[in-house]
Coordinates of C-alpha atoms and ligand atoms in Angstrom, one line a residue:
X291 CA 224.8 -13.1 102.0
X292 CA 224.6 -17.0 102.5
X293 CA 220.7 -18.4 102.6
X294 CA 219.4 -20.6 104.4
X295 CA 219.6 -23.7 103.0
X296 CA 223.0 -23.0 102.1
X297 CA 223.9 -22.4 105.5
X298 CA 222.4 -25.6 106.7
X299 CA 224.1 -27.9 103.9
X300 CA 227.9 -26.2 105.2
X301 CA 226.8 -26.4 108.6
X302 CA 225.5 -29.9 108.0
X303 CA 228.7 -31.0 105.9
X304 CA 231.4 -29.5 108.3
X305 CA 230.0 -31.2 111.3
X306 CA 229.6 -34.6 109.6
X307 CA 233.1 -34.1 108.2
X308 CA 234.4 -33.0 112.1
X309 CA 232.6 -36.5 113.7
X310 CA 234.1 -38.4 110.7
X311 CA 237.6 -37.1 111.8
X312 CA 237.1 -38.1 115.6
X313 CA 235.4 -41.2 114.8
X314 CA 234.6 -43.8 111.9
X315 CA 231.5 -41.6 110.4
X316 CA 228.4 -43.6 110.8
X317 CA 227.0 -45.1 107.5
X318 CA 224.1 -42.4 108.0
X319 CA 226.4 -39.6 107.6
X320 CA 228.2 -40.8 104.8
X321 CA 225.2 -41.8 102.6
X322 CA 223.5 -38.1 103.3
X323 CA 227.0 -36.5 102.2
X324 CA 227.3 -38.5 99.1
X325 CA 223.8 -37.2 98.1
X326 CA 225.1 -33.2 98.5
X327 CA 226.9 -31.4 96.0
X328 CA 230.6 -30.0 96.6
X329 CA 230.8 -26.3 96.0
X330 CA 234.2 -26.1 94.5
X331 CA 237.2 -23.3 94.2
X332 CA 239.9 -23.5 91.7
X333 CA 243.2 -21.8 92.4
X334 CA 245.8 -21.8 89.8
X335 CA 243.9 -22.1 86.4
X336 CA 246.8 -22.3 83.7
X337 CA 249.7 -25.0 83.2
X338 CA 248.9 -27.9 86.0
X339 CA 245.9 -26.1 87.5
X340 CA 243.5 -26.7 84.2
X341 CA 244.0 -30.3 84.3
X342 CA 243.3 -30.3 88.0
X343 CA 239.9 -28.5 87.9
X344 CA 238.9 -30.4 84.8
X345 CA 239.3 -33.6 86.4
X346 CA 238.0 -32.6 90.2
X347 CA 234.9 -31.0 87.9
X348 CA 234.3 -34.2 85.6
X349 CA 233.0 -36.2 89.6
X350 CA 229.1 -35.4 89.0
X351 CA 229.0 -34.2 92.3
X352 CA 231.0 -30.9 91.8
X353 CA 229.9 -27.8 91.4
X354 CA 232.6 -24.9 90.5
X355 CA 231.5 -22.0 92.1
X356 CA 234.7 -19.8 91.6
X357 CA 238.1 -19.5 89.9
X358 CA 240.9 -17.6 91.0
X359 CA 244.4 -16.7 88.7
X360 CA 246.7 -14.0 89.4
X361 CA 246.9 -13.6 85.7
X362 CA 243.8 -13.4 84.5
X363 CA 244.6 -13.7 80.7
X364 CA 245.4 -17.7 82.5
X365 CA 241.7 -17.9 83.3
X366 CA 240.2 -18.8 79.5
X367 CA 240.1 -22.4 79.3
X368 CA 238.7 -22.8 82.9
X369 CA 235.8 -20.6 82.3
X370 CA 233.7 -23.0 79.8
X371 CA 233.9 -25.4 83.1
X372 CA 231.3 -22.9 84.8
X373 CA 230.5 -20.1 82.6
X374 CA 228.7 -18.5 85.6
X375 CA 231.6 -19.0 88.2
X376 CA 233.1 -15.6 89.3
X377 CA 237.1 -15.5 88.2
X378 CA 238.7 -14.0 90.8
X379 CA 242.9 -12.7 91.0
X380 CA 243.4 -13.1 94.6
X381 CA 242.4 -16.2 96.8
X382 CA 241.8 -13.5 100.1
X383 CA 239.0 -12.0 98.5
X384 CA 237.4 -14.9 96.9
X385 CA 237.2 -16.5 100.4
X386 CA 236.3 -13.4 102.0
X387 CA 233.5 -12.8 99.5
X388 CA 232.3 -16.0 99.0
X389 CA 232.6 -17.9 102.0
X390 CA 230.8 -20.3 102.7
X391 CA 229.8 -20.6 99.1
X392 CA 233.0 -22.8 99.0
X393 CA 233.7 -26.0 100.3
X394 CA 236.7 -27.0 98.9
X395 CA 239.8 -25.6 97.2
X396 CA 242.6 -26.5 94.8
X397 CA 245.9 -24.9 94.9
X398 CA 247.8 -25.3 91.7
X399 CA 250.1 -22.4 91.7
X400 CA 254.0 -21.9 92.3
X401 CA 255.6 -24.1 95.0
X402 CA 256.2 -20.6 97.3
X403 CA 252.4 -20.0 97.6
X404 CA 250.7 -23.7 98.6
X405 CA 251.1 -23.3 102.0
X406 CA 249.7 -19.5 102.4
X407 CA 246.9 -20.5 100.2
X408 CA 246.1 -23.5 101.8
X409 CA 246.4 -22.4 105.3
X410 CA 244.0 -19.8 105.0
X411 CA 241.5 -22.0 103.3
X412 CA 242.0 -24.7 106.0
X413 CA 242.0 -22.3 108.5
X414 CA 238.3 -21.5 107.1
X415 CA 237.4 -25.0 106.9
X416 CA 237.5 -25.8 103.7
X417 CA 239.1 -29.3 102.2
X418 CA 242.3 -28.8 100.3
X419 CA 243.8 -30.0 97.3
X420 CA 247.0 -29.0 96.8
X421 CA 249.9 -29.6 94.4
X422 CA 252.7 -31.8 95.1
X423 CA 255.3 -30.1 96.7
X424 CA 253.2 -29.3 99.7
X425 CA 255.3 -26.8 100.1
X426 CA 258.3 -24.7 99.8
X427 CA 260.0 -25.3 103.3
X428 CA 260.0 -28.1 105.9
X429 CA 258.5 -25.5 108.3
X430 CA 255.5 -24.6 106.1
X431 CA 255.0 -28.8 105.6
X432 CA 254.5 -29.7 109.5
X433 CA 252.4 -26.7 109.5
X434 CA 250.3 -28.1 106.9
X435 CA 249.7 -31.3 108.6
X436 CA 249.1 -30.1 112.1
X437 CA 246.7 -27.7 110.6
X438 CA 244.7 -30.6 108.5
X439 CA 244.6 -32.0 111.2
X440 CA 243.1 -29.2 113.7
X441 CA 240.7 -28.4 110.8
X442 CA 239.4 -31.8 110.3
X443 CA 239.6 -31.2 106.7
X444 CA 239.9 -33.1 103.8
X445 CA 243.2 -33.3 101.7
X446 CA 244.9 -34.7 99.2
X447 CA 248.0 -33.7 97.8
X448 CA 248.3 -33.6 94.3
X449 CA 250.8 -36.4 93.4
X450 CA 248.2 -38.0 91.5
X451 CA 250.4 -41.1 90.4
X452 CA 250.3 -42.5 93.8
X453 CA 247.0 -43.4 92.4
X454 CA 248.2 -44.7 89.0
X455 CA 248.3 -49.1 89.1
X456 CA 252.2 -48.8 88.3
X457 CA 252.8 -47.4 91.9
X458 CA 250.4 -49.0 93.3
X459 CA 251.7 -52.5 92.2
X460 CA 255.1 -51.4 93.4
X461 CA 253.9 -50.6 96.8
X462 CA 252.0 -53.9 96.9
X463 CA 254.8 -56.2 95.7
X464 CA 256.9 -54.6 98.8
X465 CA 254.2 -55.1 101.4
X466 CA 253.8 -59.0 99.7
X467 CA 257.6 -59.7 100.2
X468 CA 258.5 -60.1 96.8
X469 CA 261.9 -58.9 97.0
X470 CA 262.2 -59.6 101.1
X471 CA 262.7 -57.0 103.5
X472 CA 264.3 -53.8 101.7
X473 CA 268.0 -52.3 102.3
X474 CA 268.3 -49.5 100.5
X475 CA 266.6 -47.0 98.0
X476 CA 267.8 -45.4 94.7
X477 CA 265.9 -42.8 93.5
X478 CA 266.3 -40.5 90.4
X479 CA 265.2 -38.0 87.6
X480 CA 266.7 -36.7 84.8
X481 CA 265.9 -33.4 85.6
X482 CA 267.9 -30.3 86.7
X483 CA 267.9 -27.9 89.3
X484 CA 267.7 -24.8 87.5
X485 CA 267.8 -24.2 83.2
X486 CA 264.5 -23.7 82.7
X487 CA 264.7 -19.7 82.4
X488 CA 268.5 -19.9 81.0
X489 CA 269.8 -17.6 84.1
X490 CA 271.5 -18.1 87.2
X491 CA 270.9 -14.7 88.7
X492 CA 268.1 -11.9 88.5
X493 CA 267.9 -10.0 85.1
X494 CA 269.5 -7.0 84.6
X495 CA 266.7 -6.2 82.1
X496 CA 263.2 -5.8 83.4
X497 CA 259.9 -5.4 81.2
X498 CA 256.7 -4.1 81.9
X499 CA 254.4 -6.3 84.2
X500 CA 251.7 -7.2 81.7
X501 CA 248.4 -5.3 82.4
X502 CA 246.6 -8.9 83.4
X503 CA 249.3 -9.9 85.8
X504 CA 249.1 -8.8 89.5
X505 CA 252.7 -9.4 90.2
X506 CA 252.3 -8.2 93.9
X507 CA 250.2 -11.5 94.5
X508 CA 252.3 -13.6 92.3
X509 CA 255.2 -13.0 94.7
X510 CA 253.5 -13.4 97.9
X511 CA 255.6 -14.7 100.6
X512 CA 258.9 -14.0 98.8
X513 CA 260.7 -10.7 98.9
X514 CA 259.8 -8.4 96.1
X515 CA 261.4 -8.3 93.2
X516 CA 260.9 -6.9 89.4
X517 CA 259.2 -9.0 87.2
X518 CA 261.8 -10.0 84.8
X519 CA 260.1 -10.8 81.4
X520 CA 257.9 -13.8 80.3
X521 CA 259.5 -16.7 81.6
X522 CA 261.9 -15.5 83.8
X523 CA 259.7 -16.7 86.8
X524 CA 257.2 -17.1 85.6
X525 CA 254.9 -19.1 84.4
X526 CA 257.2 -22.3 84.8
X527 CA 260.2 -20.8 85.5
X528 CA 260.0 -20.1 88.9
X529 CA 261.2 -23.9 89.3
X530 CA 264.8 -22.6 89.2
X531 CA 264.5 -20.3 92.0
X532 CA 265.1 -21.0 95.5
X533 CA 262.9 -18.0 96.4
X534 CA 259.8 -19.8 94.8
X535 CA 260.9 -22.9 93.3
X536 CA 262.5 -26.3 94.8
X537 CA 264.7 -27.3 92.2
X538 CA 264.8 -30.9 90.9
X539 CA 264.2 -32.7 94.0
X540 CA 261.3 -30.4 94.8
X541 CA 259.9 -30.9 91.4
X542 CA 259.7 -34.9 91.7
X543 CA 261.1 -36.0 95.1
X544 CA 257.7 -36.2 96.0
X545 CA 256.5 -38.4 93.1
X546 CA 259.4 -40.4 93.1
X547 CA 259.9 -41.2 96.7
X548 CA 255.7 -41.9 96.7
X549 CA 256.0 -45.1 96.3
X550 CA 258.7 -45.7 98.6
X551 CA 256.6 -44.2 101.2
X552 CA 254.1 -45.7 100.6
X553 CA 255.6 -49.0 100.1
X554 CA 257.6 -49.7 102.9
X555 CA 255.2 -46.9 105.6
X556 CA 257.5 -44.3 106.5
X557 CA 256.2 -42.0 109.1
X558 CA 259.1 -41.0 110.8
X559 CA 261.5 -38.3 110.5
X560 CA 264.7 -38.2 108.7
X561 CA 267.3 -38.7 110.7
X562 CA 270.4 -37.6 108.3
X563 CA 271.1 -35.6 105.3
X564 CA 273.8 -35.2 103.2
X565 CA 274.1 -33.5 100.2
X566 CA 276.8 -33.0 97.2
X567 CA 276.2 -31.2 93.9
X568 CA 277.8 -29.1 91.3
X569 CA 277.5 -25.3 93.0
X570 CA 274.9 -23.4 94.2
X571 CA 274.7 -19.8 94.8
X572 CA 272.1 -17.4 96.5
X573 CA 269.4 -17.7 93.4
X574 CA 268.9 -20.7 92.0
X575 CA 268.9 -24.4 93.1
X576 CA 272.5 -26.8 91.9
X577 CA 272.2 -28.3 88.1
X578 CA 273.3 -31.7 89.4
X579 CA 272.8 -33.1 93.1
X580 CA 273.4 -36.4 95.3
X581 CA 271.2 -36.1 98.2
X582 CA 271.6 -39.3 101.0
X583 CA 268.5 -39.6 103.4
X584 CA 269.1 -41.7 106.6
X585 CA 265.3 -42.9 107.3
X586 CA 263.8 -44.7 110.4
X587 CA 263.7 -48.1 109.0
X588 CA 259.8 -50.0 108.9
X589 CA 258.6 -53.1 109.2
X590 CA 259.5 -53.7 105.6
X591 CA 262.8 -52.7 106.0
X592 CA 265.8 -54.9 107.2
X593 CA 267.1 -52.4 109.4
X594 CA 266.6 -49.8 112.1
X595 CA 267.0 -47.1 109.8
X596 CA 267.1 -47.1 106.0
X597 CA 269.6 -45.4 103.1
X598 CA 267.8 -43.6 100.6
X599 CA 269.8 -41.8 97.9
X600 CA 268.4 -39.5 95.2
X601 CA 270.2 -38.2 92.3
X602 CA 268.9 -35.7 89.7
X603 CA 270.2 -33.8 86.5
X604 CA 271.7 -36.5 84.6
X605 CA 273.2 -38.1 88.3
X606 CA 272.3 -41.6 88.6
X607 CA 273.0 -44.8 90.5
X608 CA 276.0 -47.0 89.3
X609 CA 273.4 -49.8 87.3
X610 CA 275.5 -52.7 88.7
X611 CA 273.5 -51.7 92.2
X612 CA 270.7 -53.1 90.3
X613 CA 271.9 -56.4 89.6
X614 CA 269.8 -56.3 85.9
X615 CA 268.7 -60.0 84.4
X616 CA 269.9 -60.1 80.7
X617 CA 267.1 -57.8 78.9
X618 CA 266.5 -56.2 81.4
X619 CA 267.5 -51.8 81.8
X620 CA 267.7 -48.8 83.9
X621 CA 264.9 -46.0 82.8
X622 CA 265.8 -42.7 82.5
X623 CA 264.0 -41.8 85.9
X624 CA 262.3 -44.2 88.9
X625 CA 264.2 -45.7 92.0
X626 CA 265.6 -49.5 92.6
X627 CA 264.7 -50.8 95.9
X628 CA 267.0 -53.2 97.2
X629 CA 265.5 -56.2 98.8
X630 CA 267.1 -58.7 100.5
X631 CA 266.2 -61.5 98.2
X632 CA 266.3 -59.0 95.0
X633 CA 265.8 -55.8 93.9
X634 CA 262.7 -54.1 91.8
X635 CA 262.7 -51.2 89.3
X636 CA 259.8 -49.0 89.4
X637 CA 260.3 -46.5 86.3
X638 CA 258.5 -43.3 87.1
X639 CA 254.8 -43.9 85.6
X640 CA 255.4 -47.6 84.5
X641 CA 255.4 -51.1 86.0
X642 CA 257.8 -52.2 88.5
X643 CA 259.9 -55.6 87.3
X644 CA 262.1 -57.7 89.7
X645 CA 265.6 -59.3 88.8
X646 CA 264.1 -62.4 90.0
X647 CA 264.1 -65.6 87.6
X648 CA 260.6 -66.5 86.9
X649 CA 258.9 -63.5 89.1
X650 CA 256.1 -61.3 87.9
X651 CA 254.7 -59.1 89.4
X652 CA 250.3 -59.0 88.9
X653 CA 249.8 -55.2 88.3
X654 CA 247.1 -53.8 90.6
X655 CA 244.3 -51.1 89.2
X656 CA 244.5 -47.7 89.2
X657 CA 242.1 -45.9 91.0
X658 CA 241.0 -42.0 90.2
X659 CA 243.0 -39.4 92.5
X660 CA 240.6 -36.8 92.0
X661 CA 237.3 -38.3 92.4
X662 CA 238.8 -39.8 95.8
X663 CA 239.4 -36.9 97.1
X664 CA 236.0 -35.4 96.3
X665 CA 234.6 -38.6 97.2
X666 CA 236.5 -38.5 100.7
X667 CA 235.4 -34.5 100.6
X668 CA 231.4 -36.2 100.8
X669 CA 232.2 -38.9 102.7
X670 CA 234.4 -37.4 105.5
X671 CA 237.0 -40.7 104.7
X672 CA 240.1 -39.5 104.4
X673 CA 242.6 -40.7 101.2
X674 CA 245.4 -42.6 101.7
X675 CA 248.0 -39.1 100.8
X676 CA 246.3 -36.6 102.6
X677 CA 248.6 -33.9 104.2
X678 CA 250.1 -35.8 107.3
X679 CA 251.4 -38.1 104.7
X680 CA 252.6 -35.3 102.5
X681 CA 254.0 -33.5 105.1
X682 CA 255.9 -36.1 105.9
X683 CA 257.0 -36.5 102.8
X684 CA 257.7 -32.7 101.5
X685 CA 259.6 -32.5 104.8
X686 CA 262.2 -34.8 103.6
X687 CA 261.5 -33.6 100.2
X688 CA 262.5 -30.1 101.6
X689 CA 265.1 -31.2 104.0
X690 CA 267.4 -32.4 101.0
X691 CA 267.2 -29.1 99.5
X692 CA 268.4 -27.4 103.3
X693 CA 271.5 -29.8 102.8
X694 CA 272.1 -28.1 99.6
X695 CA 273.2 -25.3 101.3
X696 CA 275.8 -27.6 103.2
X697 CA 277.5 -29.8 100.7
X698 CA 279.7 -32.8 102.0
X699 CA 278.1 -32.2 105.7
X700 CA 275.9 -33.9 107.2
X701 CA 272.9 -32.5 109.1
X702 CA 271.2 -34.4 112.0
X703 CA 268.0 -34.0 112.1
X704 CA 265.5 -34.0 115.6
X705 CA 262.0 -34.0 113.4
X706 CA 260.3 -33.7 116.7
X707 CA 262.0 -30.7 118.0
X708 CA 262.1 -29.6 113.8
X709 CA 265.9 -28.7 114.2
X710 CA 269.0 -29.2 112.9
X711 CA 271.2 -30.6 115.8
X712 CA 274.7 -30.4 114.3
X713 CA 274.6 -26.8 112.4
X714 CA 273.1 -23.8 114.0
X715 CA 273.4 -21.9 111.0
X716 CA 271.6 -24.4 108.3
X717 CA 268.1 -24.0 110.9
X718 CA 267.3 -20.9 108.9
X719 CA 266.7 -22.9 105.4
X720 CA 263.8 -24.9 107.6
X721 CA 261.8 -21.6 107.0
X722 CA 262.0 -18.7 105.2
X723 CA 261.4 -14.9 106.2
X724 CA 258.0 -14.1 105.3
X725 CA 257.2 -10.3 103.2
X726 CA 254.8 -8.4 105.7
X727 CA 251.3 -8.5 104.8
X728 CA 252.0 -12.3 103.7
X729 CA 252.9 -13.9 106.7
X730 CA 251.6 -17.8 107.5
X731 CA 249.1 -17.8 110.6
X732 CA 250.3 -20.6 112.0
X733 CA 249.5 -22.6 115.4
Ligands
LIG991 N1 251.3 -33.3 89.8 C1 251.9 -33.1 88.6 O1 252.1 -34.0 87.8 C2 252.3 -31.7 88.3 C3 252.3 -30.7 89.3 N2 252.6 -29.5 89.1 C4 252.6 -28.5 90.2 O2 251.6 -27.6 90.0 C5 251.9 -26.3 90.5 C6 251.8 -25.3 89.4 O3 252.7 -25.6 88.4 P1 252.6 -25.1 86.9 O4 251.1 -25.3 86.5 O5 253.6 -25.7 86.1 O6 252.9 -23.5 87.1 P2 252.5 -22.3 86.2 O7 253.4 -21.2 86.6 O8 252.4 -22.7 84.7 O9 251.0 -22.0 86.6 C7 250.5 -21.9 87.9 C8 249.1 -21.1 87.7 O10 248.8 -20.5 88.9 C9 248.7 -19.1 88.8 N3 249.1 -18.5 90.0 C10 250.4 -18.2 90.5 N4 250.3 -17.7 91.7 C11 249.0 -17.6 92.1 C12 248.3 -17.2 93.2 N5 248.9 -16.7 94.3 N6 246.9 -17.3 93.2 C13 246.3 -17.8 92.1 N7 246.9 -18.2 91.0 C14 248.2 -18.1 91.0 C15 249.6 -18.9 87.6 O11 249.4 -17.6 87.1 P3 250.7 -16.9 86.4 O12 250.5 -17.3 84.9 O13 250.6 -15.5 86.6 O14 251.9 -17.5 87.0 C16 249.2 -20.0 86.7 O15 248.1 -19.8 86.0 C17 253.3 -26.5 91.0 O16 253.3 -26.7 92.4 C18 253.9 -27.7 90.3 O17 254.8 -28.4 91.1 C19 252.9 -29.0 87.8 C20 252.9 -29.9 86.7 C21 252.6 -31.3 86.9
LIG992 O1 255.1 -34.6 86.9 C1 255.5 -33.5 86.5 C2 255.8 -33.3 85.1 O2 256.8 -32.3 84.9 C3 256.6 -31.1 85.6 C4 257.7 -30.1 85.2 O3 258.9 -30.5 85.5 C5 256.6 -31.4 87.1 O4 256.3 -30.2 87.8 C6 255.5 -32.3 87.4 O5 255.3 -32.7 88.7

């Protein structure tokens, strides 16, 4: 049962929240929201999930009204957050039971379940934070943006260094010109595609699902299969698998490519991908990959379209692209954007530098990704990454892992008609088939 006065603060936050997503919301609206109280949801509660309720929980303005973990022995170090909060072990029910209890959601669980999760929620009205990748295929991603959209919801996606000052002095110094108009993109991690769990196929062995563990809702969407053992999938593991995880480039395409998003305002499609890597077969995602992006060029790039090249698992570009100053080095992981009047480093999570005799660059402040979400949630302003940006983004994100399955060809894309033009065959890695009883309502 919902009273009253909880029924009037939803109704009165989803329709200011709706008129703010038609229209600039009226200073009225936004001061009145600012003085309400989010009723908040965390999903996922272990591993990355903790550290995003902690830190959506520390805005003053939060309340955490419920937890949810498939495994509830995940669920201890969440609960001193809210003592009082229900823990629940699947999302359905905690909507269903508490709806409109619950404003707003995060989804920090396996890549192969942010989109299910987050539908549903949105599809209920709730704002969404959700973990960076969006999602697991480039299908799910446009249907996560379409759907922000036709919600009028908040979102954020939970690649919280865009907020950090080193990528946002990097996307500054490229709006400011500091390097000139930009040619190309390198981009890479050290990461590898699969390694965590030490296999390359399923387990012979199984083991006992432990008695916390509903393993039915851990696999969701995917096809059922035997747990495995701790670690096999999960938790952590699952990274290696194509049938939950996104290998290297799921795992930080979309932090690394953030700022170059960001930076140079891509909103457009792919056009190309190409892939080449050391083997993949039907389980698990390649140890080492080259993945070349073909990207409608900005007005900060030089061109109509744009190169961007990622490399991951030890792969990286040849340093003399670079074009160092004495002194100056190649991290381990980040990308070098090519200007036309130099180039800038941005290690992952540290300041960009230029190869530019006498240039510094002024770094910029960070700002707090959680609180401006929740701050956006009360306001009805949405943040800079909500999902039509990281949509855009885990679709290219997501689209590199489709030319996986393709190595040395490459795929044309139509974004607009979400199609493959060139290879029939490689349309069905856009989606995935989904295990009945856990299909996506989508639009
Ligand atoms: N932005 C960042 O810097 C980081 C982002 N991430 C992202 O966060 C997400 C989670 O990663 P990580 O924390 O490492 O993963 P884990 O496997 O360690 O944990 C995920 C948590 O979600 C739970 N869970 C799994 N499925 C569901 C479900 N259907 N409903 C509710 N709870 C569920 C897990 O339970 P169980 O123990 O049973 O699996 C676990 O407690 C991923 O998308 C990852 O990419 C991760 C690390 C850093
Ligand atoms: O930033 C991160 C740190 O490492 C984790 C494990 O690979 C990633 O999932 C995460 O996004």
């Amino acid at each position: 049962m919902t009273s009253n006065s909880d029924t009037t603060r939803r109704e009165f936050l989803k329709t200011s929240v709706a008129a703010a997503s038609a229209f600039a919301a009226p200073a009225f609206v936004r001061g009145q929201n600012l003085n309400s109280q989010l009723q908040f949801a965390g999903i996922g509660t272990d591993g990355k999930g903790y550290s995003d309720i902690k830190l959506i929980a520390s805005h003053d303005k939060v309340k955490c009204v419920a937890f949810c973990d498939v495994d509830l022995s995940r669920t201890a170090k969440v609960k001193p957050l809210a003592p009082e909060a229900p823990v629940y072990q699947d999302y359905k029910k905690m909507l269903d039971e508490l709806g409109d209890k619950i404003d707003a959601v995060s989804v920090s669980t396996p890549d192969h379940t942010h989109a299910i999760i987050s539908m549903d929620a949105m599809q209920r009205g709730k704002h969404v934070y959700c973990q960076k990748p969006l999602t697991r295929t480039v299908w799910e991603a446009r249907q996560m943006r379409l759907q922000a959209k036709k919600s009028g919801v908040i979102t954020r996606m939970g690649n919280q260094i865009h907020s950090h000052s080193a990528y946002r002095t990097a996307a500054k110094a490229i709006q400011d010109g500091v390097i000139g108009k930009v040619t190309a993109i390198h981009s890479w991690v050290g990461t590898t595609g699969h390694g965590r769990s030490g296999l390359l196929n399923k387990p012979a062995n199984n083991e006992a699902v432990p008695k916390t563990l509903d393993w039915n809702l851990w696999i969701s969407v995917a096809p059922m299969r035997p747990y495995g053992g701790n670690r096999v999938y999960h938790p952590f593991t699952w990274r290696d698998w194509q049938d939950f995880g996104s290998g290297a480039i799921g795992d930080f395409g979309c932090h690394l490519l953030d700022p170059v998003y960001t930076a140079l305002k891509i909103t457009g499609d792919p056009i190309s991908v190409h892939s080449s890597h050391t083997g993949i077969n039907d389980e698990v995602w390649p140890a080492q990959e080259t993945i070349k992006y073909v990207i409608p060029g900005t007005q900060y790039t030089a061109g109509r379209s744009l190169p961007i090249t990622w490399y991951d698992g030890g792969r990286r570009p040849d340093s003399r692209i670079a074009k160092l100053l004495p002194g100056q080095s190649l991290p381990s992981g980040g990308s070098i954007f090519v200007g036309e009047k130099g180039n800038m480093i941005l290690p992952h999570y540290s300041q960009p530098f230029v190869n530019i005799e006498g240039v510094n660059i002024e770094p910029v402040e960070s700002l707090d990704h959680y609180h401006g979400w929740v701050d956006g949630c009360l306001s009805g302003k949405q943040p800079s990454d909500g999902f039509e940006y990281g949509g855009h983004l885990t679709e290219a994100v997501q689209l590199g892992n489709v030319a996986a399955f393709f190595p040395g060809e490459t795929l044309e894309f139509d974004g607009k008609a979400l199609k493959i033009t060139n290879n029939s065959e490689a349309n069905k890695y856009l989606t995935r088939d989904y295990r009945t009883g856990f299909e996506i309502a989508s639009l």
